[in-house]
PDB file of C-alpha atoms in Angstrom:
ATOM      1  CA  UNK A   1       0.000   0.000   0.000  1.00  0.00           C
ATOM      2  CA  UNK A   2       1.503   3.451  -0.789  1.00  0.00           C
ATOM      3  CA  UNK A   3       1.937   5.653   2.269  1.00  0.00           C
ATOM      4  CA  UNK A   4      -0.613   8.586   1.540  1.00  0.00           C
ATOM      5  CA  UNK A   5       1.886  11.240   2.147  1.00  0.00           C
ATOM      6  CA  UNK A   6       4.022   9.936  -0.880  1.00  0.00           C
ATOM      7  CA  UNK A   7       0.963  11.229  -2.733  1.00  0.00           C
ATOM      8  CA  UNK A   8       1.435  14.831  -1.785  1.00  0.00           C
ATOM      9  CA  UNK A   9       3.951  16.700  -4.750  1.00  0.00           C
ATOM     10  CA  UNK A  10       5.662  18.773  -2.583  1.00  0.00           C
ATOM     11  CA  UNK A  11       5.761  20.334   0.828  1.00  0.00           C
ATOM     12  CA  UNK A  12       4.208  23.508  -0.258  1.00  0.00           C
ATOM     13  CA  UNK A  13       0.795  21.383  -1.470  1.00  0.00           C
ATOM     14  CA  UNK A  14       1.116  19.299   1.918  1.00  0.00           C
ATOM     15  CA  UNK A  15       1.166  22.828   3.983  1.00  0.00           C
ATOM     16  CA  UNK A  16      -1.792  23.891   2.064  1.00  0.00           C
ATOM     17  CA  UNK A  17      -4.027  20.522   1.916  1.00  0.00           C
ATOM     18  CA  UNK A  18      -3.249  20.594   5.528  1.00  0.00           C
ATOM     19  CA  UNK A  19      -4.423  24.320   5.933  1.00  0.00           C
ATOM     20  CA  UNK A  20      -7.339  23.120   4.541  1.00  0.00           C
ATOM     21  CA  UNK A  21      -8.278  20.187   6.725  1.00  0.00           C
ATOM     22  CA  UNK A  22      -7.763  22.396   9.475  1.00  0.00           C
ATOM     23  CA  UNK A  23     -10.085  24.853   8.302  1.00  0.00           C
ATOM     24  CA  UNK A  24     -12.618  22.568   7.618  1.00  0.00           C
ATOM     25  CA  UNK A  25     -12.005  20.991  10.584  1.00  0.00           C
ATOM     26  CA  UNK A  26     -12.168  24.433  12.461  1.00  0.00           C
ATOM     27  CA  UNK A  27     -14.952  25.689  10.825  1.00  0.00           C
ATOM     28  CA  UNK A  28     -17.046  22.344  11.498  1.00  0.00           C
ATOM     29  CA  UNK A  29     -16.367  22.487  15.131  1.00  0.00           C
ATOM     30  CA  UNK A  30     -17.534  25.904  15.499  1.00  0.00           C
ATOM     31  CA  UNK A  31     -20.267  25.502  13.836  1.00  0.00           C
ATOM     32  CA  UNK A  32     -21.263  22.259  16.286  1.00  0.00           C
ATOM     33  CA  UNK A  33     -20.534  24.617  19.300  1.00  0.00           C
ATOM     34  CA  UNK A  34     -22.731  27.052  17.938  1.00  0.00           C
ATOM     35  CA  UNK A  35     -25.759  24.768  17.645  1.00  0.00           C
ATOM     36  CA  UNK A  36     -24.714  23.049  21.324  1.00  0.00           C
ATOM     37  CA  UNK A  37     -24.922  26.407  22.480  1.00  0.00           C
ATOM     38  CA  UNK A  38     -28.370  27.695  22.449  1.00  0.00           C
ATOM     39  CA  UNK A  39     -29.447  24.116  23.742  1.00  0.00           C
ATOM     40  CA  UNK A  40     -26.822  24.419  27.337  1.00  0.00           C
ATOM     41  CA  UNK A  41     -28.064  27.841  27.673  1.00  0.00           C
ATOM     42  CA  UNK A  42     -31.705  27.067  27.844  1.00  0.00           C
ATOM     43  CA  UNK A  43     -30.590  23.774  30.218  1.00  0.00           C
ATOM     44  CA  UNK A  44     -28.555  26.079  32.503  1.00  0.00           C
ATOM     45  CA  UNK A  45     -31.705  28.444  32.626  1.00  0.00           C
ATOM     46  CA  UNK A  46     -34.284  25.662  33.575  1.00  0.00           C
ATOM     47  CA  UNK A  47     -32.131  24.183  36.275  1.00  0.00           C
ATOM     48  CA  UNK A  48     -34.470  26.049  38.803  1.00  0.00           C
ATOM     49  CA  UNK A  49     -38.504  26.339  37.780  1.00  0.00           C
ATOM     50  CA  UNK A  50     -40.532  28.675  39.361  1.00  0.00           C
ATOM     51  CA  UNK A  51     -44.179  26.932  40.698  1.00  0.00           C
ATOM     52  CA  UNK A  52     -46.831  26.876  37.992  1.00  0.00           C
ATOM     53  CA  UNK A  53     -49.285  29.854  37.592  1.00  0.00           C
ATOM     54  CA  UNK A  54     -52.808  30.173  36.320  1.00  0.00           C
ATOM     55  CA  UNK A  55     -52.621  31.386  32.667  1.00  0.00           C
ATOM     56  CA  UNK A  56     -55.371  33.711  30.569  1.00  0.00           C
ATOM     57  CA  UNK A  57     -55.548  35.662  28.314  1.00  0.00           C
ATOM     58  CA  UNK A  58     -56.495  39.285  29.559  1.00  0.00           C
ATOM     59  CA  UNK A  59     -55.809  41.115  26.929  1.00  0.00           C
ATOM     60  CA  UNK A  60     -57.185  39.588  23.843  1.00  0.00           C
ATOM     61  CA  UNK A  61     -59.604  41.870  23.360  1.00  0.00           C
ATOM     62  CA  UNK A  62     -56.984  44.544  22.842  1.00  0.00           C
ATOM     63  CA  UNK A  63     -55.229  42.386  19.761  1.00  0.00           C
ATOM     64  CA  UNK A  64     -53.037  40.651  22.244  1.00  0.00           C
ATOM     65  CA  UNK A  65     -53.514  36.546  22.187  1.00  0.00           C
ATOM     66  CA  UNK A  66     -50.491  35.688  25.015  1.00  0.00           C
ATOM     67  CA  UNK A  67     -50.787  34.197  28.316  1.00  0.00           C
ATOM     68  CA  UNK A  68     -49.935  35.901  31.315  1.00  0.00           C
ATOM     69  CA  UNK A  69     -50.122  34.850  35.100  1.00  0.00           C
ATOM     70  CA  UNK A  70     -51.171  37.627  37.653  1.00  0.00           C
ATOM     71  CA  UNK A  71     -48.386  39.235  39.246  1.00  0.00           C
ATOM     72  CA  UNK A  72     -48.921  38.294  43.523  1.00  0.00           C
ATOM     73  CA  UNK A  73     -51.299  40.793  45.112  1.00  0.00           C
ATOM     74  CA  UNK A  74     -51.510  42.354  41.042  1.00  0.00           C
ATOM     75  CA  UNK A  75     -55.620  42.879  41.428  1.00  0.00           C
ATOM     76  CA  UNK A  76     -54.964  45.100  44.920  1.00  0.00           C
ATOM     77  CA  UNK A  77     -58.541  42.645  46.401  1.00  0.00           C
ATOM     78  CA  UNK A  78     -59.061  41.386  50.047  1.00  0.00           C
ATOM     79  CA  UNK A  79     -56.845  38.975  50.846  1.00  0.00           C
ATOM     80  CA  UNK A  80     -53.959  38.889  48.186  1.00  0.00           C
ATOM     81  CA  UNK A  81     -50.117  39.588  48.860  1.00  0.00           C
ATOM     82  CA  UNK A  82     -49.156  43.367  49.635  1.00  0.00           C
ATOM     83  CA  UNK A  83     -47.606  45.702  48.173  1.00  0.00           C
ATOM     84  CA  UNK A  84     -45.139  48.195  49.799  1.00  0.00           C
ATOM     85  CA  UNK A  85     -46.854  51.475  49.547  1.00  0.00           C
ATOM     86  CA  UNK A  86     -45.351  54.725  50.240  1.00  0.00           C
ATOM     87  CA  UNK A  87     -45.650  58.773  49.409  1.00  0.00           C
ATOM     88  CA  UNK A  88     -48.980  58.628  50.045  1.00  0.00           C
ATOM     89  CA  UNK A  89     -49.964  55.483  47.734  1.00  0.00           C
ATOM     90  CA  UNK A  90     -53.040  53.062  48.851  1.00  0.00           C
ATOM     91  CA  UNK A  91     -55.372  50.141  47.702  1.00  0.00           C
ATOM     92  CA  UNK A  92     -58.731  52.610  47.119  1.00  0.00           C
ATOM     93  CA  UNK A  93     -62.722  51.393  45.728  1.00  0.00           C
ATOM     94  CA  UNK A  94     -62.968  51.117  41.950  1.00  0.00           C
ATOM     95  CA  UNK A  95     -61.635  48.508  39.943  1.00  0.00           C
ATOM     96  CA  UNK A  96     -60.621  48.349  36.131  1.00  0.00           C
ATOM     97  CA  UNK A  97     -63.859  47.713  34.479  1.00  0.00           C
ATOM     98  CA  UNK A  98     -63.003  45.166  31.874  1.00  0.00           C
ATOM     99  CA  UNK A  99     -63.043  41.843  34.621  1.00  0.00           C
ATOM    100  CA  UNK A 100     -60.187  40.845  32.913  1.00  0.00           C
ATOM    101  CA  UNK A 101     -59.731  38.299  35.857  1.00  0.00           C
ATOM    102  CA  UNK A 102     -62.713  36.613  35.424  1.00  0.00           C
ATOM    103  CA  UNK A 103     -65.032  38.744  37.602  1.00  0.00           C
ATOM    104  CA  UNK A 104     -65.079  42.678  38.145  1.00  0.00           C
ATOM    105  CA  UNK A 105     -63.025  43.594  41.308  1.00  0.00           C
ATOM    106  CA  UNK A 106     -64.198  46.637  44.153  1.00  0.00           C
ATOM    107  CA  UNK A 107     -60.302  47.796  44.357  1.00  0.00           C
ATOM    108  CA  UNK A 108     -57.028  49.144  42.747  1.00  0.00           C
ATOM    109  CA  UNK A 109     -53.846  51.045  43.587  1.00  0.00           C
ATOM    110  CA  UNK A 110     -54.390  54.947  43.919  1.00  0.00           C
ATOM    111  CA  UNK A 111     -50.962  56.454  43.220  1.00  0.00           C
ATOM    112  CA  UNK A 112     -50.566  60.698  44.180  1.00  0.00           C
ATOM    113  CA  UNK A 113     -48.056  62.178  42.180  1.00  0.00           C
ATOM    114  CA  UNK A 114     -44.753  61.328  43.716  1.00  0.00           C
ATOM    115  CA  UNK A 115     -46.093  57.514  45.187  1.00  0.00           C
ATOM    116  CA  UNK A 116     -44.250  54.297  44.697  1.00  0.00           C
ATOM    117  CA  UNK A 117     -45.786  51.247  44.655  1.00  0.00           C
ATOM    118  CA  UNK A 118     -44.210  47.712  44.797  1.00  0.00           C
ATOM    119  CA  UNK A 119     -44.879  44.268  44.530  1.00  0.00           C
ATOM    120  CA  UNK A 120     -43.795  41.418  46.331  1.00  0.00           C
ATOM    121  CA  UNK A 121     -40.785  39.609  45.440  1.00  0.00           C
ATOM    122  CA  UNK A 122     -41.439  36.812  42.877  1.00  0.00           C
ATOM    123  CA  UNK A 123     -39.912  33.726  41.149  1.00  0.00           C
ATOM    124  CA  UNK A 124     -39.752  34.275  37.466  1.00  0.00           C
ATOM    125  CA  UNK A 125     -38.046  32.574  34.867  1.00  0.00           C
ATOM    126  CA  UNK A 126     -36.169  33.497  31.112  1.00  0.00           C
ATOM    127  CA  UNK A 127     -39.850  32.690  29.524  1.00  0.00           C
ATOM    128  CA  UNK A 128     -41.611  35.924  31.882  1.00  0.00           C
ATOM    129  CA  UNK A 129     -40.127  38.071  29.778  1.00  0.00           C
ATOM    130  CA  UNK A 130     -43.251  40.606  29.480  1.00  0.00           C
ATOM    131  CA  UNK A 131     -45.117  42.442  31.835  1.00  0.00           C
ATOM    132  CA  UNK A 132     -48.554  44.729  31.564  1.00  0.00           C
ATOM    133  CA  UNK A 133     -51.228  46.225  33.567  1.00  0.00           C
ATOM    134  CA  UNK A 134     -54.155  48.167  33.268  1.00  0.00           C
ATOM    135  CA  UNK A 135     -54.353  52.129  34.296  1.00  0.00           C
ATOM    136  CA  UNK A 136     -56.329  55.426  34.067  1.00  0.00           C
ATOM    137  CA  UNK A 137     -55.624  59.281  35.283  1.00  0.00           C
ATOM    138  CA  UNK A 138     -57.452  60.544  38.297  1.00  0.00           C
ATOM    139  CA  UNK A 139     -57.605  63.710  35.825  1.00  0.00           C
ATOM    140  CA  UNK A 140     -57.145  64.587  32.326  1.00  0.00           C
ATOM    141  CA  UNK A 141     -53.742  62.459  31.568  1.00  0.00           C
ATOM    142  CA  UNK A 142     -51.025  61.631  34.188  1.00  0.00           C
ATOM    143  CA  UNK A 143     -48.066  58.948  33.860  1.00  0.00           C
ATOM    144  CA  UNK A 144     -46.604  56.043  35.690  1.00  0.00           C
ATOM    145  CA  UNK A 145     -43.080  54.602  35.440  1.00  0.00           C
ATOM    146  CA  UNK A 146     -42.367  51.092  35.872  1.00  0.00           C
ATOM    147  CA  UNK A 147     -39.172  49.353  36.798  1.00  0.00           C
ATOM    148  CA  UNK A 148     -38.151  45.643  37.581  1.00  0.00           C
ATOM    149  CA  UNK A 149     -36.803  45.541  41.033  1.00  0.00           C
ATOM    150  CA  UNK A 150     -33.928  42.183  40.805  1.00  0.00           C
ATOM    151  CA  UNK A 151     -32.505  40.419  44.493  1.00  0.00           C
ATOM    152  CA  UNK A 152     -28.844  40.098  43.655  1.00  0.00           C
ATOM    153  CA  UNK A 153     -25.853  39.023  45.987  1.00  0.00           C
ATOM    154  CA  UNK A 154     -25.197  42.574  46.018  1.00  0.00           C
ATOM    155  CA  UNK A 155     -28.826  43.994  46.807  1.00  0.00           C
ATOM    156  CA  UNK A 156     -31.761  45.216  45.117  1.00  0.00           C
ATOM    157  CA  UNK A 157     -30.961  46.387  41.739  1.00  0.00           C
ATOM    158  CA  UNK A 158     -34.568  48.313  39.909  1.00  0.00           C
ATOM    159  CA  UNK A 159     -34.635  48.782  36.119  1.00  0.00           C
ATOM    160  CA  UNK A 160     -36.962  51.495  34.480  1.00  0.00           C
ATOM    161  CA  UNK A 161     -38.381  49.329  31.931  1.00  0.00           C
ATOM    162  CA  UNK A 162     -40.697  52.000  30.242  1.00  0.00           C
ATOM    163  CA  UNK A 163     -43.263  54.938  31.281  1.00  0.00           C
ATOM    164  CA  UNK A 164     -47.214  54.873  30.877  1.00  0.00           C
ATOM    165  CA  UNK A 165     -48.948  58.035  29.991  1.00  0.00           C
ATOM    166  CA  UNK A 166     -52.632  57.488  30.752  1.00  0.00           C
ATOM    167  CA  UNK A 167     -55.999  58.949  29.999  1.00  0.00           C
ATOM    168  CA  UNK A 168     -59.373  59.484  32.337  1.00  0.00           C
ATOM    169  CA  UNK A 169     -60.518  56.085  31.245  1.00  0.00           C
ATOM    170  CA  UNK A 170     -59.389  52.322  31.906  1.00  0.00           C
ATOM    171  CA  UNK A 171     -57.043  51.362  29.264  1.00  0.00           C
ATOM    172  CA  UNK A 172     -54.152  48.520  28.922  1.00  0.00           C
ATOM    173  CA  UNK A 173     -50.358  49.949  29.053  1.00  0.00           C
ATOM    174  CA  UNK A 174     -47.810  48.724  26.887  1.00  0.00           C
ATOM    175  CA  UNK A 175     -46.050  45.253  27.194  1.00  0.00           C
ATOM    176  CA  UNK A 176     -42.746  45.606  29.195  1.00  0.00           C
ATOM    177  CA  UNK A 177     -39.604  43.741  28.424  1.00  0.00           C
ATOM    178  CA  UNK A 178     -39.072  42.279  32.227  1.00  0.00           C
ATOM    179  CA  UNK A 179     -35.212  42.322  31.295  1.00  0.00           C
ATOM    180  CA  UNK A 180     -35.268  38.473  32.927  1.00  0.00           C
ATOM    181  CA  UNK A 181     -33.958  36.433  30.492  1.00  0.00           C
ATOM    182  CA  UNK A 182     -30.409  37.625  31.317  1.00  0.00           C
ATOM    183  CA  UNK A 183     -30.752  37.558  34.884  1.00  0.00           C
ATOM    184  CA  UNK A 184     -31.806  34.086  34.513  1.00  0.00           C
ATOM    185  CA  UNK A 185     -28.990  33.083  32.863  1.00  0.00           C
ATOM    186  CA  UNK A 186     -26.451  34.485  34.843  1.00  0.00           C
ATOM    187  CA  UNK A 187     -28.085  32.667  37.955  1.00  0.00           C
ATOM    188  CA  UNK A 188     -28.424  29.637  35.585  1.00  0.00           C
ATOM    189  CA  UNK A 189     -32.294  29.788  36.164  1.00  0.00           C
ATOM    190  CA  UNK A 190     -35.251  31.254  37.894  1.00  0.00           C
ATOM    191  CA  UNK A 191     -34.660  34.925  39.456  1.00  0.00           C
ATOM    192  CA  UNK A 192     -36.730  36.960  42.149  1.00  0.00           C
ATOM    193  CA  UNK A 193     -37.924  40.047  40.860  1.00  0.00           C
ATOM    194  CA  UNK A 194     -40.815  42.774  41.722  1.00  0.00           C
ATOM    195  CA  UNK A 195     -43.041  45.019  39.855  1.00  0.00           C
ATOM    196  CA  UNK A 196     -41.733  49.222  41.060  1.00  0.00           C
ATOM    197  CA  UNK A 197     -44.933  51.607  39.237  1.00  0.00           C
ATOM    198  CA  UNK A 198     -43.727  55.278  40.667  1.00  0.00           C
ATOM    199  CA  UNK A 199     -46.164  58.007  39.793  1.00  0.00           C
ATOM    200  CA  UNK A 200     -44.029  60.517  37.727  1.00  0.00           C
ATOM    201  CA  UNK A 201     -47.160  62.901  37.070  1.00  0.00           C
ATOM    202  CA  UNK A 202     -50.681  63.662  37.880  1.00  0.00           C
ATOM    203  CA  UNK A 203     -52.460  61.312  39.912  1.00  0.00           C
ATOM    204  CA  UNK A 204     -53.375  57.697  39.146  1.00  0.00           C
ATOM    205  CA  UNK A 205     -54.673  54.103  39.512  1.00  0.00           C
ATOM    206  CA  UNK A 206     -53.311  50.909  38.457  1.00  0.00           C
ATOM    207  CA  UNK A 207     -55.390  48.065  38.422  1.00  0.00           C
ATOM    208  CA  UNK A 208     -54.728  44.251  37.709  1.00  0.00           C
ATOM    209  CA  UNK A 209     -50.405  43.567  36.602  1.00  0.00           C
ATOM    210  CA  UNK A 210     -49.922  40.732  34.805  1.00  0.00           C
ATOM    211  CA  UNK A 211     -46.834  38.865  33.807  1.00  0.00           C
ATOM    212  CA  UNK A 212     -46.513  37.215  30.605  1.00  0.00           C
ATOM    213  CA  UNK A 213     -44.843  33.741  30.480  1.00  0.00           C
ATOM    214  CA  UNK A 214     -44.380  33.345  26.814  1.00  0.00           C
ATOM    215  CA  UNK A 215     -43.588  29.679  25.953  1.00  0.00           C
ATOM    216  CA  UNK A 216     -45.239  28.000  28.620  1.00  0.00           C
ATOM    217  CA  UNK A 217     -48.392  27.159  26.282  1.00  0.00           C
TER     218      UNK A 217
END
């Protein structure tokens, strides 16, 4: 049998078949680390779940189909989890007035100019990566601004994760990016976070916060 390097013509072709192979080889193993990758990372991030929630669908009548789970004490009625109120902010009569949880509520969070409002800590995980909630002004127009409040080793860290601006009626905010999907990965899994709404102007109420757990369908 003839040795296969007695088949290469000269060093020169050797150094570049070789350059080759290692290319190929290079290339192919990147390529299998990049497909490997995606799958660790969502392992390492569902190495802690958080208990399951009760999913609906609150806002569908506003051209939004996605599940969400009620944020703890997020419909401000007798008996749920608190919130930490302050600057004059309080659980007051009149509820949103869309029943969005299945029956129309008798309460919701009143929120002076200047009050901060927020919710009990929470397990979440990279899925809850939205977050929404109904609101009106107290006036003409006022606005909210909510924040995601993370536990970390090095204490509470709270990131502004968009402003409302409201009207005198009962109306859905936005969807806000939760920011947890990078947590979670960093603590390869579930995180504790809770819901900040700080009344920037005018008075208002907030009513019903909902988290949205996007693949668990």
């Amino acid at each position: 049998m003839v040795p296969i390097w007695s088949r290469l013509k000269s060093p020169a072709k050797a150094g570049r078949r070789f350059a080759i192979v290692g290319g190929t080889v290079a290339g192919l193993t990147l390529a299998a680390s990049s497909a490997v990758l995606p799958v660790a990372t969502a392992q390492a991030a569902s190495a802690t779940s958080c208990p399951a929630t009760t999913l609906t669908q609150p806002f569908v009548t506003w051209s939004d189909s996605n599940y969400y789970s009620l944020a703890p004490g997020g419909s401000f009625e007798a008996g749920e989890a608190a919130w930490t109120l302050t600057g004059g902010a309080k659980v007051a009569s009149g509820s949103e007035t869309f029943a969005v949880t299945g029956k129309l509520g008798s309460s919701s969070l009143s929120l002076p100019q200047g009050a901060v409002a927020q919710s009990p800590f929470s397990c979440i995980e990279p899925n809850d990566r939205t977050l929404r909630m109904f609101g009106r002004s107290e006036g003409s127009t006022s606005s909210v601004r909510v924040a995601v409040v993370y536990q970390t080793i090095i204490g509470n860290i709270a990131i502004p994760v968009g402003t409302a601006a409201l009207g005198s009626s009962w109306a859905p905010t936005s969807a806000y990016h939760t920011g947890v999907l990078i947590g979670a990965l960093l603590s390869e899994g579930s995180v504790h976070v809770a819901i900040r709404v700080t009344a920037v102007t005018g008075a208002s109420r907030v009513d019903d916060v909902f988290i949205d757990p996007r693949m668990r369908r």
